[in-house]
Coordinates of C-alpha atoms in Angstrom, one line a residue:
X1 CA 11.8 16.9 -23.7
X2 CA 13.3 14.3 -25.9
X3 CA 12.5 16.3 -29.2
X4 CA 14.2 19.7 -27.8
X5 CA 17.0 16.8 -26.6
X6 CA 17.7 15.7 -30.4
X7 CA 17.9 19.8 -31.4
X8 CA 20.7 20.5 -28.6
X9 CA 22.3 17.3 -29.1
X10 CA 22.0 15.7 -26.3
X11 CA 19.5 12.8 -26.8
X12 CA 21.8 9.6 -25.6
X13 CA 22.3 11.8 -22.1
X14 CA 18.3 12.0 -21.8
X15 CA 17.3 8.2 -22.2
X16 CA 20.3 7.2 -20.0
X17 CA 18.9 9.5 -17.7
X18 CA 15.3 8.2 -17.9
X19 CA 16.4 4.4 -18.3
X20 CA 18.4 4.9 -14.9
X21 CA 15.1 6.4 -13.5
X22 CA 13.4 3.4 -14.7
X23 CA 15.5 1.4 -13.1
X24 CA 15.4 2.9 -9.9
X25 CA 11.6 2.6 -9.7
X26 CA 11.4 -0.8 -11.0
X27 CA 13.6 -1.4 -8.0
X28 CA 10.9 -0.2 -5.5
X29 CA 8.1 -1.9 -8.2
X30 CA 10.1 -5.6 -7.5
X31 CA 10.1 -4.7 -3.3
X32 CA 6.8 -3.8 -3.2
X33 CA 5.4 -6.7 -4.6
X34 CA 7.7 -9.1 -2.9
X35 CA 6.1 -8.0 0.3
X36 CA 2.6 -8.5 -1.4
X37 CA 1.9 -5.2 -1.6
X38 CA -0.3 -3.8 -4.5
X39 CA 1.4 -1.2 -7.3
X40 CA -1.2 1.1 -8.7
X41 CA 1.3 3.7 -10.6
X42 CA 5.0 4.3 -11.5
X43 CA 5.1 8.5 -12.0
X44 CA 7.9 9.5 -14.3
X45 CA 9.0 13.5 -14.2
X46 CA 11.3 15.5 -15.0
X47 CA 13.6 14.8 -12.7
X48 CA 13.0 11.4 -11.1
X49 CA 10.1 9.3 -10.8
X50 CA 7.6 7.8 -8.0
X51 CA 6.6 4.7 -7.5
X52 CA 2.5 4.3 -5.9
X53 CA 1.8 1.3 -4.0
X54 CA -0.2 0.4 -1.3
X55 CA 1.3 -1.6 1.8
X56 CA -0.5 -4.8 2.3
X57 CA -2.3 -5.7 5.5
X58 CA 0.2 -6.2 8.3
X59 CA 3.0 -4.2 6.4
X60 CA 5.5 -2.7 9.0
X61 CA 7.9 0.2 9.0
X62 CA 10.7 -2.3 7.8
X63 CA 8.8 -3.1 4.7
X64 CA 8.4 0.5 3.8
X65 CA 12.2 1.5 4.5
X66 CA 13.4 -1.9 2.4
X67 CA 10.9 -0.6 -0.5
X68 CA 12.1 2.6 0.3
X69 CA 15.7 1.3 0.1
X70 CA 15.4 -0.5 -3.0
X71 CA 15.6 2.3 -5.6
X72 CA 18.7 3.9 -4.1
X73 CA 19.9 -0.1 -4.3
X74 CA 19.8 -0.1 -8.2
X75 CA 21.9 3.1 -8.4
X76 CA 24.4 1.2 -6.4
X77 CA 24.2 -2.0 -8.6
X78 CA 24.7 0.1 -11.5
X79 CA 27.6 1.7 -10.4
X80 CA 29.6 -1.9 -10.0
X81 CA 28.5 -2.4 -13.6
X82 CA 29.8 0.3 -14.9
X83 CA 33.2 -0.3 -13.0
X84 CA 33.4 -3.7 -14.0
X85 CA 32.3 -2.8 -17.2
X86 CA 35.6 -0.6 -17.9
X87 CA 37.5 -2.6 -16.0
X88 CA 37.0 -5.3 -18.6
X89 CA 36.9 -2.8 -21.9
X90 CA 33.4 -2.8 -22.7
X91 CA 33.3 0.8 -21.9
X92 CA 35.7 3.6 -22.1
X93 CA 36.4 5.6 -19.3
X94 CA 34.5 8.8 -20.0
X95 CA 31.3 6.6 -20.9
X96 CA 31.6 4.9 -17.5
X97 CA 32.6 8.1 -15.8
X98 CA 29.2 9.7 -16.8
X99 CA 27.0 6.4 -16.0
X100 CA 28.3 6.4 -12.9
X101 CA 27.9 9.9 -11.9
X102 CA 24.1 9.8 -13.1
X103 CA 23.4 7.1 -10.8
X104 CA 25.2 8.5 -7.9
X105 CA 23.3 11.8 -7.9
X106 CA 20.2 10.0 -8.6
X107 CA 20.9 7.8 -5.4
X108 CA 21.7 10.4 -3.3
X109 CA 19.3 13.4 -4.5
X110 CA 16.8 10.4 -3.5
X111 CA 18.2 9.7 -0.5
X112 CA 17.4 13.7 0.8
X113 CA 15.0 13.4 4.2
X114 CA 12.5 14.6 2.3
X115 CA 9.0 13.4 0.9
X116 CA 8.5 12.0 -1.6
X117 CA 11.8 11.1 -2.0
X118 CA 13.3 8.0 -0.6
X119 CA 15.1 9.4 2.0
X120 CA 11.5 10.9 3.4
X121 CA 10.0 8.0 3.2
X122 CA 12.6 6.2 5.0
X123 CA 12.8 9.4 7.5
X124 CA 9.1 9.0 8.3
X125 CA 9.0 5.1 9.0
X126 CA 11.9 5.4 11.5
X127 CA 10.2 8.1 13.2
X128 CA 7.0 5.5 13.1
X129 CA 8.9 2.9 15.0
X130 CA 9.9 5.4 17.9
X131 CA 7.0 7.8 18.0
X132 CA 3.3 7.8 17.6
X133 CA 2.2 7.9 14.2
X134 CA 0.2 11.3 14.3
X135 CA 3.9 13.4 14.9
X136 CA 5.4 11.1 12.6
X137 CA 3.1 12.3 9.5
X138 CA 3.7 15.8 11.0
X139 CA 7.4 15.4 11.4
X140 CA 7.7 13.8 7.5
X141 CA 6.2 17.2 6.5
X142 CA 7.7 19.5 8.0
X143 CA 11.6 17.3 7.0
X144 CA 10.0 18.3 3.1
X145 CA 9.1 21.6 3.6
X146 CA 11.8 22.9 5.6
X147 CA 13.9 20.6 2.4
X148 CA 12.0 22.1 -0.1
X149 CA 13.2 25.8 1.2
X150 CA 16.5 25.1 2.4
X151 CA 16.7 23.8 -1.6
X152 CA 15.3 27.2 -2.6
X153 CA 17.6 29.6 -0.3
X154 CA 20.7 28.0 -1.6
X155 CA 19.6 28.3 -5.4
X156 CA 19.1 31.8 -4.4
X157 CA 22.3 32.2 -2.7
X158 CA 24.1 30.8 -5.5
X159 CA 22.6 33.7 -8.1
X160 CA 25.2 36.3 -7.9
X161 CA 28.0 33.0 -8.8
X162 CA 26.6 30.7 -10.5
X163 CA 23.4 32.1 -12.3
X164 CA 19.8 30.4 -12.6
X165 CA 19.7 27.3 -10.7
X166 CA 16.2 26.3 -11.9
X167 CA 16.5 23.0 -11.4
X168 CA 16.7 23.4 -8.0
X169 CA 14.3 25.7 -7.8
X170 CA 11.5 23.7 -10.0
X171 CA 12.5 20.5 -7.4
X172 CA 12.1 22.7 -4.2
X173 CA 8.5 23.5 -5.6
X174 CA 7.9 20.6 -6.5
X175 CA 8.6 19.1 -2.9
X176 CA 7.1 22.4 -1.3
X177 CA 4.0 21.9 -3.1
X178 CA 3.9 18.1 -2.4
X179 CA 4.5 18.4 1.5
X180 CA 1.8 21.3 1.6
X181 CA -0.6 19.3 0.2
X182 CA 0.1 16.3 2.1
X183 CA -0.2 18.8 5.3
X184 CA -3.7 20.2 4.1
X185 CA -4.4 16.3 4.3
X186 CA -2.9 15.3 7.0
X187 CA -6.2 14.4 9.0
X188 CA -7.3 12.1 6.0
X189 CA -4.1 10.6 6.5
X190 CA -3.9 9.5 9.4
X191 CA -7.7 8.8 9.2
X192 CA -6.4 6.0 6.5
X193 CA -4.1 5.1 9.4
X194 CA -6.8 4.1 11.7
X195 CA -8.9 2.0 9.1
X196 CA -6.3 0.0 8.3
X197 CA -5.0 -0.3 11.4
X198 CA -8.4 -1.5 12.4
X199 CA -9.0 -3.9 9.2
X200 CA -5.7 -5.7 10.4
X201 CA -6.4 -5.8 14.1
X202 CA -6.3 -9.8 14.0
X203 CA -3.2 -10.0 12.0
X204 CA -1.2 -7.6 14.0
X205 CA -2.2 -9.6 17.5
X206 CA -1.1 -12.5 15.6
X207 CA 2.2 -10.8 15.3
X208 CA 2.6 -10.6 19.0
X209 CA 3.7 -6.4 19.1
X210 CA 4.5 -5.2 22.7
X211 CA 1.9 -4.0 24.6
X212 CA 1.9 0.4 25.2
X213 CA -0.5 1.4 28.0
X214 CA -1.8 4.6 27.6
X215 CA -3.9 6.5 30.4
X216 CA -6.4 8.6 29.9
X217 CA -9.2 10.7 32.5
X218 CA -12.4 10.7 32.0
X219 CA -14.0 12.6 30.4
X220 CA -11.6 11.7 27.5
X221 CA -11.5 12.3 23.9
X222 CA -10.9 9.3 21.5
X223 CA -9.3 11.7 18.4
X224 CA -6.6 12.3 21.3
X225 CA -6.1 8.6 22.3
X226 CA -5.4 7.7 18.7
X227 CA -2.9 10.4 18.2
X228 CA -1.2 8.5 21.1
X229 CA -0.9 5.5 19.0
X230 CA 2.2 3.9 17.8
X231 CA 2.6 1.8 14.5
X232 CA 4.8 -1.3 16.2
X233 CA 3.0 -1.2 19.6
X234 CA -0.6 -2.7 20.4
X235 CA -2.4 -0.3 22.6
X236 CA -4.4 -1.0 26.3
X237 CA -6.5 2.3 27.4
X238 CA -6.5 2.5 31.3
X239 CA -9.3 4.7 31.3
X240 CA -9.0 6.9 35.2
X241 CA -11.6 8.7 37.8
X242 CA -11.3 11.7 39.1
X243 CA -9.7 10.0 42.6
X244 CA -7.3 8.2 39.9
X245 CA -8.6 4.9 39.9
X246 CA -8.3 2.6 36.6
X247 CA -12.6 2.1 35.7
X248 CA -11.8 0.2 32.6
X249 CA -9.3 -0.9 30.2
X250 CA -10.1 -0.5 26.6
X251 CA -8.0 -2.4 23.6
X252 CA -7.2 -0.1 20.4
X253 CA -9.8 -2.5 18.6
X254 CA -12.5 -2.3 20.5
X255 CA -12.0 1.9 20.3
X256 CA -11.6 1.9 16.7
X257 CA -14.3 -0.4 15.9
X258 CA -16.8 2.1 18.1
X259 CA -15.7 5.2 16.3
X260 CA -15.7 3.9 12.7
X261 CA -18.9 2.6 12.9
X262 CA -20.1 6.0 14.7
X263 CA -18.2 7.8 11.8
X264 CA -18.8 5.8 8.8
X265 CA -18.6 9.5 6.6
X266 CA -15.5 11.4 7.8
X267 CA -15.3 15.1 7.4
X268 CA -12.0 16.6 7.0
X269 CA -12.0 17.6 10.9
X270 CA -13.1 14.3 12.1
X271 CA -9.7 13.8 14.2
X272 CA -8.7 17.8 15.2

C-alpha cells in the first residue's frame, strides 16, 4: 500500500493515516494494561487496527468500555492539538483541516455499534451490565451483522450517484465476516465465560456483587442456568419440587466447579 501510495502521490496522507491508527490503538494498549490486563497483539489493516488483550481476573464491564473508550479518546486529543497547533502557527490551516478530519472519522467510524469496533465493544459490555451474558454475546452479533449490511445496502444504494463505494463494501465484509465467525463460536465463547468466571469466583465475592436468585424445577438443565447468568451479579439457584418447594440452593461456584470438572474436554455443543 505505501509503494502504490508514492506512485499516486499521496504517501504523507497514508502514514498520517496509519500513525493516527497507531495512536488510537496504543490508546487502548496504555488502558489495558493499566487495568493489568495482558496485550497479546495490536492488528493493523487497511482501514483501522485492533488491539488483542485479555481482561485480567476480576475485570468488569467498566474496564472493557474505558479500554474500549480509550482509542476513540486519542482521536479527540489529537484534534485539540491540531487546533492549538494552528491557532499558534505551527500549522497552516489546510494541514490542520485534514489532521483533524482524519481523526474525527477515525473516532467515529470506531465508535459504530458494531464488533470489532469500539463502539461494539462498548455496545456489548453495557448490554452485560443489564442482561445475562449469553444474549449479550448474541445481541453484540447480531448489532455487527445487521452493521455490516446496513453498511453494504447503502454502498449499493449510493451506485447509480456516487459510483464504487468499495471501501464500504470491503469494511461491511470485513465486519460481516468477523461477526459470523464470532456467531459460529458463540458457544466456545461463552464457554470461556464460565471458566473464567469460575477461576475468579473468590475475587468476585470479595467484590461484594448483588446477589440474583434464579429458580429453577427440577429436573433442570445446568447449560440453561448459566445462560441465566449475569456478569455484575453473583448467582443463588433455588432449585423447586414439583409442589414448588425450594429443596436446595446452589451458589454459581459450586455449579460451575461440578460441570467443569465433569466436562474437562468441551465439544462445540457442550452448552446448546
Amino acid at each position: 500500500m505505501m509503494a502504490v501510495s508514492v506512485l499516486i502521490g499521496h504517501f504523507v496522507e497514508l502514514i498520517v493515516l496509519f500513525g493516527v491508527v497507531v495512536v488510537h490503538e496504543l490508546g487502548h494498549v496504555a488502558a489495558a494494561r493499566w487495568f493489568g490486563w495482558r496485550v497479546t497483539e495490536v492488528r493493523l489493516l487497511p482501514f483501522g487496527g485492533v488491539a488483542v488483550a485479555e481482561p485480567a481476573d476480576g475485570a468488569g464491564s467498566g474496564q472493557e468500555m474505558a479500554v474500549a473508550l480509550a482509542g476513540p479518546l486519542q482521536n479527540a486529543a489529537m484534534i485539540g492539538l491540531a487546533f492549538f497547533f494552528r491557532r499558534i502557527g505551527w500549522w497552516t490551516d489546510d494541514w490542520a483541516d485534514y489532521f483533524i478530519q482524519v481523526n474525527t472519522v477515525i473516532g467515529l467510524f470506531n465508535l459504530l455499534p458494531a464488533e470489532p469496533l469500539d463502539g461494539g465493544r462498548i455496545l456489548s459490555a453495557w448490554i452485560s451490565r443489564r442482561a445475562a451474558m449469553w444474549p449479550a454475546i448474541v445481541a453484540g452479533n447480531w448489532f455487527g451483522l445487521a452493521a455490516a449490511a446496513g453498511m453494504a445496502l447503502y454502498a449499493l444504494l449510493r451506485l447509480p450517484s456516487a459510483g464504487l463505494l468499495a471501501n464500504l463494501l470491503v469494511i461491511a465484509g470485513f465486519l460481516a465476516a468477523h461477526n459470523g465467525y464470532e456467531w459460529k463460536n458463540r458457544h466456545y465463547r461463552f464457554l470461556r465465560f464460565l471458566i473464567r468466571r469460575q477461576r475468579e469466583g473468590g475475587m468476585l465475592l470479595e467484590r461484594h456483587p448483588p446477589t440474583r436468585i434464579i429458580i429453577a424445577r427440577e429436573p433442570y438443565r445446568r447449560s440453561e442456568l448459566f445462560k441465566r447468568f449475569m456478569r455484575e451479579r453473583y448467582q443463588l439457584v433455588a432449585v423447586l419440587d414439583d409442589r414448588g418447594k425450594v429443596t436446595r440452593v446452589l451458589s454459581e461456584r459450586e455449579l460451575l466447579e461440578d460441570f467443569l470438572q465433569t466436562h474437562g474436554a468441551a465439544a462445540s455443543n457442550m452448552l446448546e
